[in-house]
PDB file of C-alpha atoms in Angstrom:
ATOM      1  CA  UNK A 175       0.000   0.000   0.000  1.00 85.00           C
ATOM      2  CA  UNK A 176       1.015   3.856  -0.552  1.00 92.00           C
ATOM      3  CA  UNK A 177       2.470   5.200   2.240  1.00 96.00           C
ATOM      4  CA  UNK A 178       0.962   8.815   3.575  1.00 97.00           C
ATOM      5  CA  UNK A 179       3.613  10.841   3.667  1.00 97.00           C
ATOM      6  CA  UNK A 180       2.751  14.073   6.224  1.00 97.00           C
ATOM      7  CA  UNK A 181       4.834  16.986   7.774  1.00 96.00           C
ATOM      8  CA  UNK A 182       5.856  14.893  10.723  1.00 97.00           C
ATOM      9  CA  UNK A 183       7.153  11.831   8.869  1.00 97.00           C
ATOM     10  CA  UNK A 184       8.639  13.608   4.997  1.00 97.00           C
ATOM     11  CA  UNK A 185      12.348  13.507   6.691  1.00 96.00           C
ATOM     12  CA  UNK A 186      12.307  10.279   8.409  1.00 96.00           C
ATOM     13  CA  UNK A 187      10.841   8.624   5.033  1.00 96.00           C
ATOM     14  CA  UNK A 188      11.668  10.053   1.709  1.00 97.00           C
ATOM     15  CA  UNK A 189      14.439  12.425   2.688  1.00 97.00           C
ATOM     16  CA  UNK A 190      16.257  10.040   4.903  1.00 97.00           C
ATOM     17  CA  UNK A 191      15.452   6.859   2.727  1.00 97.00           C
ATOM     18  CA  UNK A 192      18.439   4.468   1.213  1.00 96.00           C
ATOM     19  CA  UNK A 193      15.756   3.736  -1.292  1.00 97.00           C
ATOM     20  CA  UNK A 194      14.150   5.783  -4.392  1.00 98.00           C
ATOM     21  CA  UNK A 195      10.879   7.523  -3.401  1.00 98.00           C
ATOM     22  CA  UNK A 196       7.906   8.480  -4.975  1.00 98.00           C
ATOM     23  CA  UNK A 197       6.207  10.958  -3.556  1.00 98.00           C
ATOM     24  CA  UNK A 198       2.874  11.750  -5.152  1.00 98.00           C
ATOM     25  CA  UNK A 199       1.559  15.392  -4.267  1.00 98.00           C
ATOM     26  CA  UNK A 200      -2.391  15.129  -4.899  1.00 98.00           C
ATOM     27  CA  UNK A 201      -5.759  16.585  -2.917  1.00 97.00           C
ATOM     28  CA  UNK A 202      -9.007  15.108  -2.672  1.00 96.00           C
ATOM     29  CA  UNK A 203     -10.748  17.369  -5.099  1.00 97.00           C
ATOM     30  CA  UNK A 204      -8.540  16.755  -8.001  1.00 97.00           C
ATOM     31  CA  UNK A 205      -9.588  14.892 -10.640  1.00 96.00           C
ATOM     32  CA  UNK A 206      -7.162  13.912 -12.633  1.00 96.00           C
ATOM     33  CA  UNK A 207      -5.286  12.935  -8.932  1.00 96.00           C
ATOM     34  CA  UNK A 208      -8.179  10.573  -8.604  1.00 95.00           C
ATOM     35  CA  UNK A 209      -7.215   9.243 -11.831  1.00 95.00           C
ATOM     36  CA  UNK A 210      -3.839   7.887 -11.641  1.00 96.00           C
ATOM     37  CA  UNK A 211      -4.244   7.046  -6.996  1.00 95.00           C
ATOM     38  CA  UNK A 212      -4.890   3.549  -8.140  1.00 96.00           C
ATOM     39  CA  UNK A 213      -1.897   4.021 -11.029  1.00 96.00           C
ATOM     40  CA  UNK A 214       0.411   4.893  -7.647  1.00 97.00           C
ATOM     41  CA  UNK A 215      -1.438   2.063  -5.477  1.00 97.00           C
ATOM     42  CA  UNK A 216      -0.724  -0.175  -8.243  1.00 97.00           C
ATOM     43  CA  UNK A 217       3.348   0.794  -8.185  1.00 97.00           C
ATOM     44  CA  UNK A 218       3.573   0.523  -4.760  1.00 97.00           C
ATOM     45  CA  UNK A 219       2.874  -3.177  -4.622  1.00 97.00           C
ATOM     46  CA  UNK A 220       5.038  -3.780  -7.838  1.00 97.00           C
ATOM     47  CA  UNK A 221       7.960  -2.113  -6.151  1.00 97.00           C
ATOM     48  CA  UNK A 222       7.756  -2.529  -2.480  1.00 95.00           C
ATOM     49  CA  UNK A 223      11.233  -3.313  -1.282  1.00 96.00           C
ATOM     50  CA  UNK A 224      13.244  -1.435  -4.137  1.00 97.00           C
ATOM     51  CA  UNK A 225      11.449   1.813  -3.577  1.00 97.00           C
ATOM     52  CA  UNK A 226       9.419   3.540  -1.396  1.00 97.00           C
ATOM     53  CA  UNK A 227       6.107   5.116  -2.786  1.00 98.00           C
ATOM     54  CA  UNK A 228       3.562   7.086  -1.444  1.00 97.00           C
ATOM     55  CA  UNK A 229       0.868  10.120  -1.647  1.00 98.00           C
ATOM     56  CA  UNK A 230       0.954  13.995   0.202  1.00 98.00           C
ATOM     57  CA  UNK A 231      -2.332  15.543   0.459  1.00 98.00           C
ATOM     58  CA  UNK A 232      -1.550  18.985  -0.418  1.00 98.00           C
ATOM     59  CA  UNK A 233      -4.492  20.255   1.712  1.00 97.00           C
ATOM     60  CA  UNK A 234      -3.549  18.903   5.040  1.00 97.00           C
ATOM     61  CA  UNK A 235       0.173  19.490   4.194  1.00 97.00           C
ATOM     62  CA  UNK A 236       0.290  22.882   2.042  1.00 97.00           C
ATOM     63  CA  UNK A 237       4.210  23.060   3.407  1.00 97.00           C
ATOM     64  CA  UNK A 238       6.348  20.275   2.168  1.00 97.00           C
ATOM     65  CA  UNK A 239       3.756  21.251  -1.467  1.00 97.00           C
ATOM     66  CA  UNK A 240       5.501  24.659  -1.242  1.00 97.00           C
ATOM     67  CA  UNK A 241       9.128  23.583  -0.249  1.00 96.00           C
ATOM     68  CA  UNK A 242       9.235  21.816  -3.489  1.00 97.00           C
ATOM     69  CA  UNK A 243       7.105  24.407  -5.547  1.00 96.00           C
ATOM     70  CA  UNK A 244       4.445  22.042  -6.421  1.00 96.00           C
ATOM     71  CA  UNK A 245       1.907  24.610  -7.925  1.00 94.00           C
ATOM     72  CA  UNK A 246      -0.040  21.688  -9.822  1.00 96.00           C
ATOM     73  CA  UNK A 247      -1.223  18.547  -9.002  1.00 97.00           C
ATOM     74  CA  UNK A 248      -0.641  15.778  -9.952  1.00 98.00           C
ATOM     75  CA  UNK A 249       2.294  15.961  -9.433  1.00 98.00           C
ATOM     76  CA  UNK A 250       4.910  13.469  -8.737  1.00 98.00           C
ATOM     77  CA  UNK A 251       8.333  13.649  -7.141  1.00 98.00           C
ATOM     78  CA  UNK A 252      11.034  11.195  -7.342  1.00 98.00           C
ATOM     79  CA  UNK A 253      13.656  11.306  -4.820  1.00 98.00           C
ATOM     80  CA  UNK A 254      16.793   9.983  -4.009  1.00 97.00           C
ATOM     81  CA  UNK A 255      19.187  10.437  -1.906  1.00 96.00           C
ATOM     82  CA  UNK A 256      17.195  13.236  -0.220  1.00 96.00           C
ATOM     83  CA  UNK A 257      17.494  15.130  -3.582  1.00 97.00           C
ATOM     84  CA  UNK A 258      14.552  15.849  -6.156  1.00 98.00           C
ATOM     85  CA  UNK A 259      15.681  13.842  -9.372  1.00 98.00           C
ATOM     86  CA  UNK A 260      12.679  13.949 -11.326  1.00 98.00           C
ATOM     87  CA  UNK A 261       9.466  15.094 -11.613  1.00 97.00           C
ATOM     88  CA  UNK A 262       6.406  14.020 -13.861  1.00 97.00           C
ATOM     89  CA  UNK A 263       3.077  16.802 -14.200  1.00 96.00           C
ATOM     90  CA  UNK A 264      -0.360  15.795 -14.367  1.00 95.00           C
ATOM     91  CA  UNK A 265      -1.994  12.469 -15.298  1.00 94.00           C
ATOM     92  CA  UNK A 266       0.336  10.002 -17.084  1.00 95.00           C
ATOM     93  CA  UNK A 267       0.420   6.579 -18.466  1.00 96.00           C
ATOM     94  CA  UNK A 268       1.479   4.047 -15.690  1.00 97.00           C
ATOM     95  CA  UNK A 269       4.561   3.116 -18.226  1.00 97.00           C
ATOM     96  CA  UNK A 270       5.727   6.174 -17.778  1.00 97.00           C
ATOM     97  CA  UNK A 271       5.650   6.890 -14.388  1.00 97.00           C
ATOM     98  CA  UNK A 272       7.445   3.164 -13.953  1.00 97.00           C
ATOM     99  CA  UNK A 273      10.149   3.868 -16.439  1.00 97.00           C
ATOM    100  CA  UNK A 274      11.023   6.883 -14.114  1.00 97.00           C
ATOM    101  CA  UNK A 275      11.252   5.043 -10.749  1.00 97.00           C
ATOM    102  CA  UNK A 276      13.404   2.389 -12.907  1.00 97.00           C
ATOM    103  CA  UNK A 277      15.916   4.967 -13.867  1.00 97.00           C
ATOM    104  CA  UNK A 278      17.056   5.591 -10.087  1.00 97.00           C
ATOM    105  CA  UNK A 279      17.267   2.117  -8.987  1.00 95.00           C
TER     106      UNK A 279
END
């Protein structure tokens, strides 16, 4: 399953992870965010144990959304190392979004 990532746990797991994360930035409201959840839910399973994957609600956590400028969402954040190495806008095909998260491993 997606892990929630929040304001209280962002450092302990995605900035201090030995792993690739995946951090998708979405809200309730959103749409197209509803559209690829399952996408994400899907990855998580496929990759749990070579990378970590999970979802920020930008509503209940408007400040790690604006440390990382995240001014639309979808959007998804791949980190590693503590570092932003990619990013992917709006609603993409699952292939997509996988070929990304293979690129850091």
């Amino acid at each position: 399953m997606a892990q929630t990532f929040t304001t209280s746990n962002f450092q302990e797991t995605v900035l201090s992870s030995n792993q690739p994360v995946l951090v998708d930035f979405w809200a309730e409201w959103c749409g197209p965010c509803r559209m690829i959840g399952p996408v994400v839910e899907e990855l998580s399973h496929e990759y749990e144990g070579k990378a970590v994957i999970g979802k920020v609600n930008v509503d209940e956590n408007p400040d790690i959304a604006m440390n990382y400028g995240v001014r639309n969402i979808p959007t998804l954040l791949i980190f590693k190392g503590g570092e932003v190495v990619d990013k992917i806008v709006g609603a993409v095909p699952k292939g997509m979004i996988a070929s990304k998260i293979e690129a850091q491993l």
